[in-house]
């Protein structure tokens, strides 16, 4: 069977091109060998289920592995303790393999509803016997624990696991318990006594820290692409493409696979990239970027839905993206904690940054789209769009000229502090309808701060570099020119653009062109 890139369900190395997980599996096994109980909490489609399936096979030589998925249990299974015990016993029977004498029969009595006492206490006494008599120490793996996380009976189940964990080695218990999902189970609370609501305790405070990096490194991606290239002989620059994919995804597993899948199945053979060798190039990659940030897929839908459920996340992300505010990464801060748990941000040098550049573009597009209807800057860009394309090329200078006119006319008398905060957002609103459907843009994260932000505009295979900045005086502006010049060197370009928001009363609005070494800078001031 021909291998392919997979973005749905479990990845299997015999039929899918995928990253080698062996080093991660070995690291997780070390935790199992140590007898740790722990959670694997990562954002949606971060490869948790694929890792757990591979881990189950990896551990079977040394352990009796019971690997289940709470999604396969109906909501009725969590209605009360008896229902949960019945369903859980059935899962043990379905996924356990080598039961000591008598254990299978006892589990069957619970699963069939014939047990004299159908309680967690009674079931765990059977589990204790099972763990004590098993030839191989049992390891319990549960995927999609989020499905049950708001049920009291699940909290009671965690409390039983905790109680037996604390009694080891005096009382037999599971060698290791691994719970996987998006939500951090450690943050769940169980009331110590029903009549004392103010006293709470986490039933999963025994969990060891899981700090194994599940993202893909550029070297991981390179090995995967090398396998693909060995099969298809594309002639791609494997190292360069691997770095590009990593740069824009930060190794988020499903994004890596999605880019590769689009290159293989959608870009190769298209009118613009007729040969497979045409697709696996930087131009092909840029075409994929344009498509992937505009998709409506389950990952984006899940993440953006969290902005409705947790409105404070929107404030945090907008401050990061539009206002360039530096937010310390404080793990105990609930907003930071939630944003990280859902995969929006990551920790970079103790500073919160958006998890990857694709998510940045998706979030920019989402936040800007919320202001499309009735926004005067968006309507201005929409009305003027046809004049900015000259012989198929995007005329950035003309865009800047018209933006200055529209911005001055619409917002010229507005409050300075307000305009400082929203100026960059208004330019993106103006730009969006002009390039929509053909081009796209990305923000260079290393340049985003409260004063400046570099925008890379892609249009029909061409790139344009535009720096958006607040005016902080001539010396600051000259430094900005030098920085932009250096950035043009990085992209091997000779022309760049700068848009300054200047709120001085004696400012000179308009466009000027200056020579800086062998480069031309088009500077616009509004």
Short mmCIF file of C-alpha atoms in Angstrom, two decimals:
data_model
loop_
_atom_site.label_atom_id
_atom_site.label_comp_id
_atom_site.label_asym_id
_atom_site.label_seq_id
_atom_site.Cartn_x
_atom_site.Cartn_y
_atom_site.Cartn_z
CA UNK A 1 0.00 0.00 0.00
CA UNK A 2 1.27 3.47 -0.92
CA UNK A 3 2.01 5.65 2.09
CA UNK A 4 0.38 9.04 2.53
CA UNK A 5 0.33 11.97 4.96
CA UNK A 6 -2.43 11.64 7.52
CA UNK A 7 -4.23 14.41 9.45
CA UNK A 8 -7.21 12.47 10.78
CA UNK A 9 -7.14 9.76 13.42
CA UNK A 10 -4.17 7.68 14.43
CA UNK A 11 -0.98 7.74 12.35
CA UNK A 12 0.59 4.34 11.68
CA UNK A 13 4.14 4.06 10.36
CA UNK A 14 3.33 1.19 8.01
CA UNK A 15 0.85 3.29 5.97
CA UNK A 16 1.61 6.92 6.83
CA UNK A 17 4.57 9.23 6.41
CA UNK A 18 5.20 10.31 9.98
CA UNK A 19 7.86 11.47 12.39
CA UNK A 20 9.84 8.82 14.23
CA UNK A 21 8.45 8.71 17.80
CA UNK A 22 10.97 6.26 19.29
CA UNK A 23 12.89 8.82 21.38
CA UNK A 24 9.66 10.19 22.85
CA UNK A 25 8.37 6.70 23.59
CA UNK A 26 11.59 5.80 25.37
CA UNK A 27 11.35 8.93 27.50
CA UNK A 28 7.73 8.15 28.44
CA UNK A 29 8.66 4.56 29.24
CA UNK A 30 11.26 5.86 31.69
CA UNK A 31 8.41 7.55 33.56
CA UNK A 32 6.40 4.32 33.49
CA UNK A 33 9.41 2.34 34.74
CA UNK A 34 9.66 4.79 37.62
CA UNK A 35 6.03 4.10 38.55
CA UNK A 36 4.81 7.61 37.76
CA UNK A 37 1.18 8.55 37.37
CA UNK A 38 0.85 11.52 35.00
CA UNK A 39 -1.22 13.43 32.46
CA UNK A 40 -0.43 14.29 28.87
CA UNK A 41 -2.14 17.61 28.24
CA UNK A 42 -1.72 19.19 24.84
CA UNK A 43 -3.88 21.16 22.41
CA UNK A 44 -6.22 19.51 19.95
CA UNK A 45 -4.61 17.34 17.27
CA UNK A 46 -1.21 17.48 18.91
CA UNK A 47 -0.52 13.80 18.30
CA UNK A 48 -1.65 12.56 21.72
CA UNK A 49 -3.72 9.65 20.42
CA UNK A 50 -1.05 8.58 17.93
CA UNK A 51 1.56 8.69 20.71
CA UNK A 52 -0.64 6.63 23.06
CA UNK A 53 -1.27 3.94 20.44
CA UNK A 54 2.45 3.69 19.72
CA UNK A 55 3.19 3.72 23.45
CA UNK A 56 0.81 0.82 24.08
CA UNK A 57 2.72 -1.34 21.61
CA UNK A 58 6.04 -0.08 22.94
CA UNK A 59 5.22 -1.08 26.53
CA UNK A 60 3.64 -4.50 25.91
CA UNK A 61 6.91 -6.37 26.09
CA UNK A 62 7.37 -5.41 29.73
CA UNK A 63 3.87 -4.51 30.95
CA UNK A 64 0.26 -5.57 30.78
CA UNK A 65 -1.22 -2.54 29.01
CA UNK A 66 -4.88 -1.54 29.26
CA UNK A 67 -5.40 1.32 26.82
CA UNK A 68 -8.89 2.79 26.50
CA UNK A 69 -10.67 5.87 25.21
CA UNK A 70 -13.38 7.56 27.26
CA UNK A 71 -15.03 8.78 24.05
CA UNK A 72 -16.20 5.22 23.43
CA UNK A 73 -18.21 5.32 26.67
CA UNK A 74 -21.67 6.88 26.44
CA UNK A 75 -22.72 9.83 28.59
CA UNK A 76 -24.98 7.45 30.49
CA UNK A 77 -21.84 5.67 31.73
CA UNK A 78 -21.03 8.71 33.86
CA UNK A 79 -24.48 9.37 35.33
CA UNK A 80 -23.82 7.57 38.59
CA UNK A 81 -21.27 5.34 40.29
CA UNK A 82 -22.92 2.03 39.37
CA UNK A 83 -23.18 2.97 35.69
CA UNK A 84 -19.54 4.06 35.62
CA UNK A 85 -18.30 0.89 37.34
CA UNK A 86 -20.28 -1.26 34.91
CA UNK A 87 -18.87 0.60 31.89
CA UNK A 88 -15.31 0.67 33.24
CA UNK A 89 -15.32 -3.07 33.94
CA UNK A 90 -16.46 -3.63 30.37
CA UNK A 91 -13.56 -1.52 29.11
CA UNK A 92 -11.11 -3.55 31.19
CA UNK A 93 -12.49 -6.75 29.64
CA UNK A 94 -12.30 -5.31 26.12
CA UNK A 95 -8.72 -4.05 26.37
CA UNK A 96 -7.09 -6.35 28.91
CA UNK A 97 -5.43 -9.51 27.57
CA UNK A 98 -3.82 -11.71 30.22
CA UNK A 99 -5.99 -11.85 33.32
CA UNK A 100 -4.91 -13.89 36.36
CA UNK A 101 -7.25 -16.69 37.38
CA UNK A 102 -10.61 -15.45 38.57
CA UNK A 103 -10.16 -11.81 37.62
CA UNK A 104 -11.97 -12.02 34.29
CA UNK A 105 -14.98 -13.60 35.95
CA UNK A 106 -15.13 -10.92 38.64
CA UNK A 107 -14.86 -8.13 36.08
CA UNK A 108 -17.59 -9.81 34.05
CA UNK A 109 -19.93 -9.76 37.04
CA UNK A 110 -19.51 -5.98 37.25
CA UNK A 111 -19.91 -5.52 33.49
CA UNK A 112 -23.09 -7.62 33.43
CA UNK A 113 -24.55 -5.91 36.47
CA UNK A 114 -24.47 -9.08 38.55
CA UNK A 115 -22.01 -7.93 41.20
CA UNK A 116 -23.42 -7.89 44.73
CA UNK A 117 -22.02 -4.41 45.26
CA UNK A 118 -21.45 -2.29 42.14
CA UNK A 119 -19.20 0.41 43.60
CA UNK A 120 -15.77 1.86 42.95
CA UNK A 121 -14.54 0.45 46.25
CA UNK A 122 -15.59 -3.05 45.23
CA UNK A 123 -14.10 -2.71 41.73
CA UNK A 124 -10.77 -1.44 43.07
CA UNK A 125 -10.51 -4.43 45.39
CA UNK A 126 -10.61 -6.59 42.25
CA UNK A 127 -8.04 -4.31 40.60
CA UNK A 128 -5.81 -4.69 43.65
CA UNK A 129 -5.93 -8.49 43.30
CA UNK A 130 -5.39 -8.21 39.58
CA UNK A 131 -2.27 -6.03 40.02
CA UNK A 132 -0.92 -8.34 42.73
CA UNK A 133 -1.29 -11.55 40.70
CA UNK A 134 -0.45 -10.30 37.20
CA UNK A 135 2.76 -11.68 35.67
CA UNK A 136 3.43 -8.26 34.16
CA UNK A 137 2.67 -5.09 36.08
CA UNK A 138 -0.52 -3.49 34.65
CA UNK A 139 -0.34 0.00 33.13
CA UNK A 140 -3.57 1.95 32.59
CA UNK A 141 -3.80 4.44 29.71
CA UNK A 142 -6.94 6.54 29.19
CA UNK A 143 -7.32 8.85 26.22
CA UNK A 144 -9.85 11.72 25.92
CA UNK A 145 -10.36 12.08 29.67
CA UNK A 146 -11.90 15.49 28.91
CA UNK A 147 -15.05 13.60 27.98
CA UNK A 148 -15.59 12.77 31.66
CA UNK A 149 -13.84 15.62 33.36
CA UNK A 150 -16.95 17.41 34.60
CA UNK A 151 -18.45 14.35 36.24
CA UNK A 152 -18.25 13.78 39.99
CA UNK A 153 -17.99 10.03 39.47
CA UNK A 154 -14.79 10.55 37.47
CA UNK A 155 -13.37 12.63 40.30
CA UNK A 156 -14.21 9.75 42.65
CA UNK A 157 -12.38 7.41 40.27
CA UNK A 158 -9.30 9.66 40.37
CA UNK A 159 -9.51 9.69 44.15
CA UNK A 160 -9.40 5.87 44.21
CA UNK A 161 -6.35 5.87 41.92
CA UNK A 162 -4.70 8.38 44.20
CA UNK A 163 -5.49 6.39 47.34
CA UNK A 164 -3.98 3.17 45.96
CA UNK A 165 -0.99 5.08 44.59
CA UNK A 166 -0.23 6.40 48.06
CA UNK A 167 -0.44 2.90 49.56
CA UNK A 168 2.18 1.44 47.26
CA UNK A 169 4.19 -0.77 47.64
CA UNK A 170 2.24 -2.12 50.62
CA UNK A 171 -0.88 -2.56 48.50
CA UNK A 172 -0.73 -3.67 44.82
CA UNK A 173 -1.77 -1.00 42.32
CA UNK A 174 -1.26 -0.04 38.70
CA UNK A 175 2.42 0.38 37.82
CA UNK A 176 1.52 3.61 36.03
CA UNK A 177 -1.59 5.53 35.04
CA UNK A 178 -1.52 7.89 32.04
CA UNK A 179 -4.42 10.26 31.36
CA UNK A 180 -4.48 12.20 28.10
CA UNK A 181 -6.58 15.15 27.02
CA UNK A 182 -6.59 18.89 26.48
CA UNK A 183 -7.64 19.97 29.95
CA UNK A 184 -5.22 19.71 32.85
CA UNK A 185 -6.77 17.14 35.19
CA UNK A 186 -4.63 18.43 38.04
CA UNK A 187 -6.74 21.58 38.16
CA UNK A 188 -9.91 19.63 38.91
CA UNK A 189 -11.18 19.77 42.47
CA UNK A 190 -12.93 17.26 44.68
CA UNK A 191 -14.78 18.30 47.79
CA UNK A 192 -13.30 16.71 50.90
CA UNK A 193 -16.73 16.56 52.56
CA UNK A 194 -20.05 17.60 50.96
CA UNK A 195 -20.90 19.84 53.93
CA UNK A 196 -17.64 21.80 53.66
CA UNK A 197 -17.71 23.32 50.20
CA UNK A 198 -14.87 25.69 50.92
CA UNK A 199 -12.43 22.85 51.54
CA UNK A 200 -11.25 21.35 48.30
CA UNK A 201 -8.48 19.04 47.20
CA UNK A 202 -7.23 17.88 43.83
CA UNK A 203 -7.63 14.11 43.40
CA UNK A 204 -4.77 14.15 40.87
CA UNK A 205 -2.13 15.99 42.85
CA UNK A 206 0.02 12.86 42.76
CA UNK A 207 0.69 13.37 39.06
CA UNK A 208 4.32 13.68 38.02
CA UNK A 209 5.21 16.55 35.70
CA UNK A 210 5.11 15.55 32.05
CA UNK A 211 7.67 17.79 30.34
CA UNK A 212 8.50 15.64 27.32
CA UNK A 213 8.48 17.76 24.16
CA UNK A 214 5.91 16.31 21.74
CA UNK A 215 6.44 18.94 19.05
CA UNK A 216 8.40 18.06 15.92
CA UNK A 217 11.88 19.47 15.43
CA UNK A 218 13.19 20.45 12.02
CA UNK A 219 15.39 17.33 12.14
CA UNK A 220 12.29 15.16 12.74
CA UNK A 221 10.55 16.71 9.74
CA UNK A 222 13.68 16.25 7.62
CA UNK A 223 13.74 12.51 8.28
CA UNK A 224 10.08 12.22 7.32
CA UNK A 225 10.55 14.21 4.11
CA UNK A 226 13.64 12.18 3.24
CA UNK A 227 11.54 9.01 3.35
CA UNK A 228 8.93 10.64 1.12
CA UNK A 229 11.57 11.92 -1.32
CA UNK A 230 13.14 8.47 -1.52
CA UNK A 231 9.78 7.18 -2.75
CA UNK A 232 8.91 10.01 -5.16
CA UNK A 233 12.29 11.51 -6.16
CA UNK A 234 11.04 15.10 -6.10
CA UNK A 235 14.51 16.63 -6.00
CA UNK A 236 13.37 18.92 -3.19
CA UNK A 237 15.82 20.66 -0.90
CA UNK A 238 14.79 18.55 2.10
CA UNK A 239 16.72 20.56 4.66
CA UNK A 240 15.39 23.93 3.47
CA UNK A 241 11.75 22.79 3.31
CA UNK A 242 12.02 21.16 6.73
CA UNK A 243 13.24 24.44 8.18
CA UNK A 244 10.45 26.37 6.46
CA UNK A 245 7.79 24.01 7.77
CA UNK A 246 9.22 24.20 11.27
CA UNK A 247 9.51 27.98 11.14
CA UNK A 248 5.81 28.41 10.44
CA UNK A 249 4.42 25.55 12.58
CA UNK A 250 6.88 25.45 15.50
CA UNK A 251 6.49 21.69 15.12
CA UNK A 252 2.73 21.52 15.87
CA UNK A 253 2.15 17.94 14.63
CA UNK A 254 -1.09 18.25 12.67
CA UNK A 255 0.07 21.46 10.97
CA UNK A 256 3.28 19.77 9.84
CA UNK A 257 1.32 16.86 8.37
CA UNK A 258 -1.31 19.15 6.83
CA UNK A 259 1.31 21.21 4.98
CA UNK A 260 2.91 18.04 3.61
CA UNK A 261 -0.47 16.58 2.66
CA UNK A 262 -1.46 19.71 0.75
CA UNK A 263 1.86 19.81 -1.08
CA UNK A 264 1.50 16.15 -2.04
CA UNK A 265 -2.20 16.00 -2.91
CA UNK A 266 -3.35 19.53 -3.82
CA UNK A 267 -0.39 21.60 -4.96
CA UNK A 268 1.41 18.95 -7.03
CA UNK A 269 -0.50 18.53 -10.27
CA UNK A 270 -2.21 21.92 -10.09
CA UNK A 271 -2.06 24.36 -13.00
CA UNK A 272 0.62 26.47 -11.30
CA UNK A 273 2.66 23.47 -10.09
CA UNK A 274 2.07 20.72 -12.67
CA UNK A 275 4.98 18.50 -11.64
CA UNK A 276 5.65 17.11 -8.19
CA UNK A 277 9.09 18.67 -8.35
CA UNK A 278 7.41 22.07 -8.86
CA UNK A 279 5.30 21.66 -5.73
CA UNK A 280 8.03 20.76 -3.25
CA UNK A 281 9.70 24.14 -3.52
CA UNK A 282 9.60 27.41 -1.61
CA UNK A 283 7.00 28.70 -4.09
CA UNK A 284 4.86 25.64 -3.49
CA UNK A 285 5.25 26.07 0.24
CA UNK A 286 4.11 29.71 0.02
CA UNK A 287 1.03 28.58 -1.90
CA UNK A 288 0.25 26.10 0.87
CA UNK A 289 0.59 28.84 3.49
CA UNK A 290 -1.96 30.93 1.64
CA UNK A 291 -4.40 28.03 1.68
CA UNK A 292 -3.84 26.65 5.15
CA UNK A 293 -4.48 29.92 6.99
CA UNK A 294 -7.82 30.26 5.18
CA UNK A 295 -9.09 26.76 5.89
CA UNK A 296 -12.08 26.00 8.05
CA UNK A 297 -10.90 22.86 9.80
CA UNK A 298 -11.69 21.12 13.12
CA UNK A 299 -8.53 22.40 14.81
CA UNK A 300 -9.25 26.06 14.10
CA UNK A 301 -12.93 25.60 14.93
CA UNK A 302 -12.06 24.08 18.32
CA UNK A 303 -9.52 26.77 19.18
CA UNK A 304 -11.62 29.73 18.08
CA UNK A 305 -14.57 28.30 19.97
CA UNK A 306 -12.51 28.65 23.15
CA UNK A 307 -12.45 32.43 22.61
CA UNK A 308 -16.21 32.43 23.17
CA UNK A 309 -16.04 30.16 26.20
CA UNK A 310 -13.07 32.02 27.68
CA UNK A 311 -13.42 35.67 26.58
CA UNK A 312 -10.37 36.75 28.60
CA UNK A 313 -8.24 34.78 26.12
CA UNK A 314 -9.26 37.17 23.36
CA UNK A 315 -7.90 40.13 25.32
CA UNK A 316 -4.59 38.37 25.97
CA UNK A 317 -4.17 37.37 22.32
CA UNK A 318 -5.15 40.75 20.91
CA UNK A 319 -2.64 42.45 23.22
CA UNK A 320 0.05 40.10 21.93
CA UNK A 321 -0.86 40.37 18.25
CA UNK A 322 -1.99 43.93 17.62
CA UNK A 323 -0.54 45.93 20.48
CA UNK A 324 2.81 44.17 20.77
CA UNK A 325 2.54 44.03 24.55
CA UNK A 326 5.20 41.86 26.19
CA UNK A 327 3.38 39.51 28.55
CA UNK A 328 5.46 37.54 31.07
CA UNK A 329 4.84 33.81 30.98
CA UNK A 330 3.64 33.18 34.54
CA UNK A 331 2.40 29.59 34.77
CA UNK A 332 0.17 30.34 37.77
CA UNK A 333 -1.69 33.12 35.96
CA UNK A 334 -5.08 31.62 34.99
CA UNK A 335 -5.20 33.46 31.65
CA UNK A 336 -1.72 32.29 30.69
CA UNK A 337 -2.53 28.80 31.94
CA UNK A 338 -5.67 28.54 29.82
CA UNK A 339 -4.04 30.03 26.73
CA UNK A 340 -1.19 27.52 26.96
CA UNK A 341 -3.49 24.59 27.73
CA UNK A 342 -5.54 25.21 24.58
CA UNK A 343 -2.43 25.58 22.45
CA UNK A 344 -2.65 29.32 21.73
CA UNK A 345 0.67 30.30 23.29
CA UNK A 346 4.01 28.89 24.35
CA UNK A 347 6.79 29.97 26.65
CA UNK A 348 9.76 31.62 24.97
CA UNK A 349 12.38 32.99 27.32
CA UNK A 350 9.75 33.46 30.05
CA UNK A 351 7.59 35.51 27.68
CA UNK A 352 4.22 34.46 26.28
CA UNK A 353 4.25 34.19 22.48
CA UNK A 354 1.65 32.84 20.07
CA UNK A 355 2.31 29.13 19.56
CA UNK A 356 3.22 29.34 15.87
CA UNK A 357 3.04 31.63 12.86
CA UNK A 358 0.13 29.79 11.26
CA UNK A 359 -1.98 30.28 14.38
CA UNK A 360 -0.93 33.95 14.34
CA UNK A 361 -2.27 34.40 10.81
CA UNK A 362 -5.49 32.53 11.61
CA UNK A 363 -6.04 34.69 14.68
CA UNK A 364 -5.27 37.90 12.81
CA UNK A 365 -7.76 36.94 10.11
CA UNK A 366 -10.37 35.97 12.71
CA UNK A 367 -10.07 39.14 14.77
CA UNK A 368 -10.05 41.34 11.68
CA UNK A 369 -13.06 39.53 10.21
CA UNK A 370 -15.06 40.44 13.29
CA UNK A 371 -14.78 44.07 12.16
CA UNK A 372 -15.44 43.63 8.42
CA UNK A 373 -19.06 44.65 8.38
CA UNK A 374 -19.60 48.35 8.73
CA UNK A 375 -15.90 49.16 9.19
CA UNK A 376 -15.01 52.22 7.13
CA UNK A 377 -11.37 51.21 6.54
CA UNK A 378 -12.37 47.78 5.24
CA UNK A 379 -14.97 49.36 2.98
CA UNK A 380 -12.39 51.86 1.71
CA UNK A 381 -9.99 49.05 0.79
CA UNK A 382 -12.81 47.14 -0.86
CA UNK A 383 -13.86 50.10 -2.99
CA UNK A 384 -10.32 50.96 -4.06
CA UNK A 385 -8.96 47.43 -4.61
CA UNK A 386 -8.85 47.31 -8.42
CA UNK A 387 -6.37 50.16 -8.76
CA UNK A 388 -3.64 48.42 -6.73
CA UNK A 389 -2.91 45.56 -9.15
CA UNK A 390 -0.69 46.64 -12.04
CA UNK A 391 0.06 43.92 -14.64
CA UNK A 392 -0.51 41.28 -12.02
CA UNK A 393 1.78 42.91 -9.44
CA UNK A 394 0.76 44.46 -6.14
CA UNK A 395 1.51 48.19 -5.98
CA UNK A 396 2.41 48.70 -2.31
CA UNK A 397 3.24 52.39 -2.79
CA UNK A 398 -0.23 53.04 -4.18
CA UNK A 399 -1.78 51.13 -1.26
CA UNK A 400 0.09 53.33 1.21
CA UNK A 401 -0.96 56.52 -0.58
CA UNK A 402 -4.62 55.57 -0.54
CA UNK A 403 -4.44 54.35 3.03
CA UNK A 404 -3.08 57.72 4.15
CA UNK A 405 -5.98 59.47 2.40
CA UNK A 406 -8.61 57.16 3.87
CA UNK A 407 -7.15 57.13 7.37
CA UNK A 408 -6.78 60.91 7.51
CA UNK A 409 -10.30 61.46 6.21
CA UNK A 410 -12.01 58.93 8.48
CA UNK A 411 -9.98 59.14 11.69
CA UNK A 412 -8.03 62.38 11.44
CA UNK A 413 -9.83 63.97 14.39
CA UNK A 414 -9.99 60.91 16.67
CA UNK A 415 -8.22 60.57 20.00
CA UNK A 416 -4.46 59.99 19.69
CA UNK A 417 -4.29 57.20 22.29
CA UNK A 418 -7.12 55.35 20.56
CA UNK A 419 -5.44 55.59 17.19
CA UNK A 420 -2.07 54.43 18.57
CA UNK A 421 -3.78 51.27 19.75
CA UNK A 422 -5.75 50.47 16.60
CA UNK A 423 -3.66 51.99 13.80
CA UNK A 424 -2.01 48.75 12.75
CA UNK A 425 -5.32 46.89 12.88
CA UNK A 426 -6.90 49.50 10.59
CA UNK A 427 -4.14 49.07 8.02
CA UNK A 428 -4.72 45.30 7.99
CA UNK A 429 -8.44 45.95 7.57
CA UNK A 430 -7.64 48.18 4.58
CA UNK A 431 -5.21 45.62 3.08
CA UNK A 432 -7.36 42.53 3.55
CA UNK A 433 -9.92 43.04 0.74
CA UNK A 434 -7.18 44.12 -1.66
CA UNK A 435 -5.22 40.85 -1.46
CA UNK A 436 -8.11 38.57 -0.46
CA UNK A 437 -8.32 35.35 -2.47
CA UNK A 438 -4.91 35.75 -4.11
CA UNK A 439 -2.44 36.98 -1.51
CA UNK A 440 -1.87 36.77 2.20
CA UNK A 441 0.40 38.24 4.84
CA UNK A 442 2.33 37.18 7.90
CA UNK A 443 3.83 39.04 10.83
CA UNK A 444 7.48 38.54 11.64
CA UNK A 445 7.30 37.64 15.35
CA UNK A 446 10.79 38.80 16.28
CA UNK A 447 9.93 42.37 15.24
CA UNK A 448 6.53 42.66 16.92
CA UNK A 449 6.51 45.03 19.88
CA UNK A 450 4.54 48.03 21.07
CA UNK A 451 6.36 50.35 18.62
CA UNK A 452 6.93 48.33 15.44
CA UNK A 453 5.81 45.30 13.51
CA UNK A 454 7.13 43.91 10.24
CA UNK A 455 4.58 42.63 7.76
CA UNK A 456 5.45 40.28 4.90
CA UNK A 457 2.88 40.54 2.12
CA UNK A 458 2.70 37.62 -0.33
CA UNK A 459 1.06 38.13 -3.73
CA UNK A 460 1.36 35.88 -6.77
CA UNK A 461 4.71 34.48 -5.67
CA UNK A 462 6.16 37.90 -4.78
CA UNK A 463 7.01 39.16 -1.32
CA UNK A 464 6.95 42.72 -0.03
CA UNK A 465 8.30 43.84 3.35
CA UNK A 466 6.41 46.58 5.16
CA UNK A 467 7.27 47.91 8.60
CA UNK A 468 4.41 49.37 10.65
CA UNK A 469 5.62 51.64 13.42
CA UNK A 470 4.75 54.45 15.78
CA UNK A 471 6.73 57.66 15.32
CA UNK A 472 9.13 58.18 18.24
CA UNK A 473 11.35 60.91 16.79
CA UNK A 474 13.95 61.20 14.02
CA UNK A 475 16.65 59.12 15.72
CA UNK A 476 14.21 56.27 16.36
CA UNK A 477 13.01 56.48 12.77
CA UNK A 478 16.57 56.26 11.45
CA UNK A 479 17.16 53.14 13.54
CA UNK A 480 13.99 51.74 12.04
CA UNK A 481 15.31 52.39 8.56
CA UNK A 482 18.52 50.52 9.37
CA UNK A 483 16.55 47.63 10.86
CA UNK A 484 14.37 47.42 7.77
CA UNK A 485 17.44 47.51 5.57
CA UNK A 486 18.90 44.57 7.47
CA UNK A 487 15.63 42.73 7.14
CA UNK A 488 15.67 43.27 3.38
CA UNK A 489 19.14 41.71 3.33
CA UNK A 490 17.68 38.63 5.02
CA UNK A 491 15.05 38.32 2.29
CA UNK A 492 17.50 39.25 -0.49
CA UNK A 493 15.40 42.24 -1.52
CA UNK A 494 16.28 45.78 -2.64
CA UNK A 495 13.03 47.63 -1.91
CA UNK A 496 11.10 47.92 1.33
CA UNK A 497 8.25 49.96 2.77
CA UNK A 498 7.58 51.74 6.06
CA UNK A 499 4.30 53.08 7.44
CA UNK A 500 4.64 55.45 10.42
CA UNK A 501 1.75 56.53 12.60
CA UNK A 502 2.77 60.03 13.67
CA UNK A 503 0.54 61.96 16.05
CA UNK A 504 2.63 65.13 16.30
CA UNK A 505 0.66 68.24 15.37
CA UNK A 506 3.37 69.46 12.99
CA UNK A 507 3.85 66.13 11.25
CA UNK A 508 4.30 65.96 7.48
CA UNK A 509 1.79 63.49 6.05
CA UNK A 510 2.66 61.75 2.79
CA UNK A 511 5.17 59.54 0.98
CA UNK A 512 8.90 59.95 0.53
CA UNK A 513 11.47 57.77 -1.17
CA UNK A 514 14.99 57.48 0.22
CA UNK A 515 18.12 55.59 -0.80
CA UNK A 516 19.86 53.60 1.88
CA UNK A 517 22.99 52.00 0.47
CA UNK A 518 21.89 49.84 -2.42
CA UNK A 519 18.29 49.76 -1.21
CA UNK A 520 15.22 51.91 -1.75
CA UNK A 521 12.84 52.61 1.14
CA UNK A 522 9.36 53.96 0.53
CA UNK A 523 8.29 55.73 3.73
CA UNK A 524 4.70 56.71 4.37
CA UNK A 525 3.59 58.89 7.28
CA UNK A 526 0.01 59.24 8.49
#
